[in-house]
Amino acid sequence: MILRHRHLERARYLRREATPAERDLWKRLRFRQVSNAKFRRQRPIGRYIVDFVCLEAKLIVEIDGSQHADRVSYDEERTRFLEAIGFRVMRFWNGELLAQPHHVMEQIFTAVSERLRQQRD
């Protein structure tokens, strides 16, 4: 119970302290703007908190800053765990999102559409 409470508190903190890239992406994902899919932000999944997740498509979108260059093995472990429970994890760099938002959104749109179509078939 204590761990879950800490996760929720940390997720709330991360929502309040979002990076400019995270705020920008959230404006583009919220209100079912991508394939009518509902995204959530800073959502606990297992022992991790993911940046953005569409539960119905089982798709996670991570926006990575420069600190992730030093955490490669941690991110790989995290991705393996999330993929093992059925999620697809997409990672984009902050700069990539800020410089080419339409390119990033196109990739997310394609992934959401494919995942939702696979689940219907």
Coordinates of C-alpha atoms in Angstrom, one line a residue:
M1 CA 0.0 0.0 0.0
I2 CA 2.8 2.4 0.8
L3 CA 4.5 1.7 -2.5
R4 CA 1.3 2.4 -4.4
H5 CA 0.8 5.7 -2.5
R6 CA 4.4 6.7 -3.3
H7 CA 3.8 5.9 -7.0
L8 CA 0.7 8.0 -7.2
E9 CA 2.3 10.9 -5.4
R10 CA 5.3 10.7 -7.8
A11 CA 3.0 10.5 -10.8
R12 CA 1.1 13.7 -9.6
Y13 CA 4.4 15.4 -9.1
L14 CA 5.6 14.5 -12.7
R15 CA 2.3 15.8 -14.1
R16 CA 2.8 19.1 -12.4
E17 CA 6.5 19.4 -13.4
A18 CA 6.2 18.3 -17.0
T19 CA 8.9 19.3 -19.4
P20 CA 8.1 21.6 -22.4
A21 CA 8.2 18.5 -24.7
E22 CA 5.8 16.6 -22.4
R23 CA 3.4 19.5 -22.2
D24 CA 3.5 19.8 -26.0
L25 CA 2.8 16.2 -26.6
W26 CA 0.0 16.1 -24.0
K27 CA -1.8 18.9 -25.9
R28 CA -1.7 16.7 -29.0
L29 CA -2.7 13.4 -27.3
R30 CA -5.4 14.4 -24.9
F31 CA -9.1 14.5 -25.6
R32 CA -8.9 11.5 -27.9
Q33 CA -7.2 13.4 -30.7
V34 CA -5.4 10.4 -32.0
S35 CA -7.6 7.7 -33.5
N36 CA -10.2 8.5 -30.9
A37 CA -7.9 6.7 -28.4
K38 CA -7.7 7.8 -24.8
F39 CA -4.2 8.6 -23.5
R40 CA -3.2 9.1 -19.9
R41 CA 0.0 10.8 -18.7
Q42 CA 2.4 9.9 -16.0
R43 CA 0.6 6.6 -15.3
P44 CA 2.0 3.9 -12.9
I45 CA 2.3 0.5 -14.5
G46 CA 3.9 -2.1 -12.3
R47 CA 6.9 -0.5 -10.6
Y48 CA 7.3 2.1 -13.3
I49 CA 5.6 5.4 -14.2
V50 CA 5.3 5.8 -17.9
D51 CA 5.0 9.2 -19.6
F52 CA 2.0 8.5 -21.8
V53 CA -0.1 5.4 -22.2
C54 CA -3.1 4.3 -24.3
L55 CA -4.4 1.3 -22.4
E56 CA -6.8 0.2 -25.1
A57 CA -4.0 0.1 -27.7
K58 CA -1.4 -1.1 -25.1
L59 CA 0.9 1.6 -26.4
I60 CA 3.4 3.6 -24.3
V61 CA 5.0 6.8 -25.5
E62 CA 8.2 7.9 -23.7
I63 CA 9.7 11.4 -24.1
D64 CA 13.4 11.2 -23.2
G65 CA 15.7 14.0 -22.2
S66 CA 19.5 14.0 -22.0
Q67 CA 19.4 12.3 -18.6
H68 CA 18.3 9.1 -20.4
A69 CA 21.7 8.9 -22.2
D70 CA 23.2 7.9 -18.8
R71 CA 20.4 5.4 -18.0
V72 CA 20.4 3.1 -21.0
S73 CA 20.4 -0.2 -19.1
Y74 CA 17.6 1.0 -16.8
D75 CA 15.5 2.1 -19.8
E76 CA 16.2 -1.2 -21.5
E77 CA 15.1 -3.2 -18.4
R78 CA 12.0 -1.1 -18.1
T79 CA 11.1 -1.6 -21.8
R80 CA 11.6 -5.3 -21.5
F81 CA 9.2 -5.5 -18.5
L82 CA 6.5 -3.4 -20.3
E83 CA 6.8 -5.4 -23.5
A84 CA 6.6 -8.6 -21.5
I85 CA 3.2 -7.6 -20.2
G86 CA 2.0 -6.7 -23.7
F87 CA 2.8 -3.1 -24.3
R88 CA 4.6 -1.5 -27.2
V89 CA 7.0 1.2 -26.1
M90 CA 7.8 4.1 -28.4
R91 CA 10.7 6.5 -27.4
F92 CA 11.3 9.9 -28.7
W93 CA 13.9 12.5 -27.7
N94 CA 12.7 15.9 -26.4
G95 CA 14.5 17.7 -29.3
E96 CA 12.9 15.4 -31.9
L97 CA 9.4 16.1 -30.6
L98 CA 10.0 19.9 -30.4
A99 CA 11.7 20.0 -33.8
Q100 CA 9.5 17.6 -35.8
P101 CA 6.2 17.3 -33.9
H102 CA 4.2 16.3 -37.0
H103 CA 6.7 13.4 -37.7
V104 CA 6.4 12.2 -34.1
M105 CA 2.6 12.4 -34.2
E106 CA 2.4 10.5 -37.5
Q107 CA 4.4 7.7 -35.9
I108 CA 2.1 7.6 -32.9
F109 CA -1.0 7.8 -35.0
T110 CA 0.2 4.8 -37.1
A111 CA 1.1 2.8 -34.0
V112 CA -2.2 3.4 -32.3
S113 CA -4.2 2.6 -35.4
E114 CA -2.3 -0.6 -36.0
R115 CA -2.6 -1.8 -32.4
L116 CA -6.3 -1.0 -32.3
R117 CA -6.9 -2.8 -35.6
Q118 CA -4.9 -5.9 -34.4
Q119 CA -7.1 -6.1 -31.3
R120 CA -10.3 -5.9 -33.3
D121 CA -9.2 -8.7 -35.7

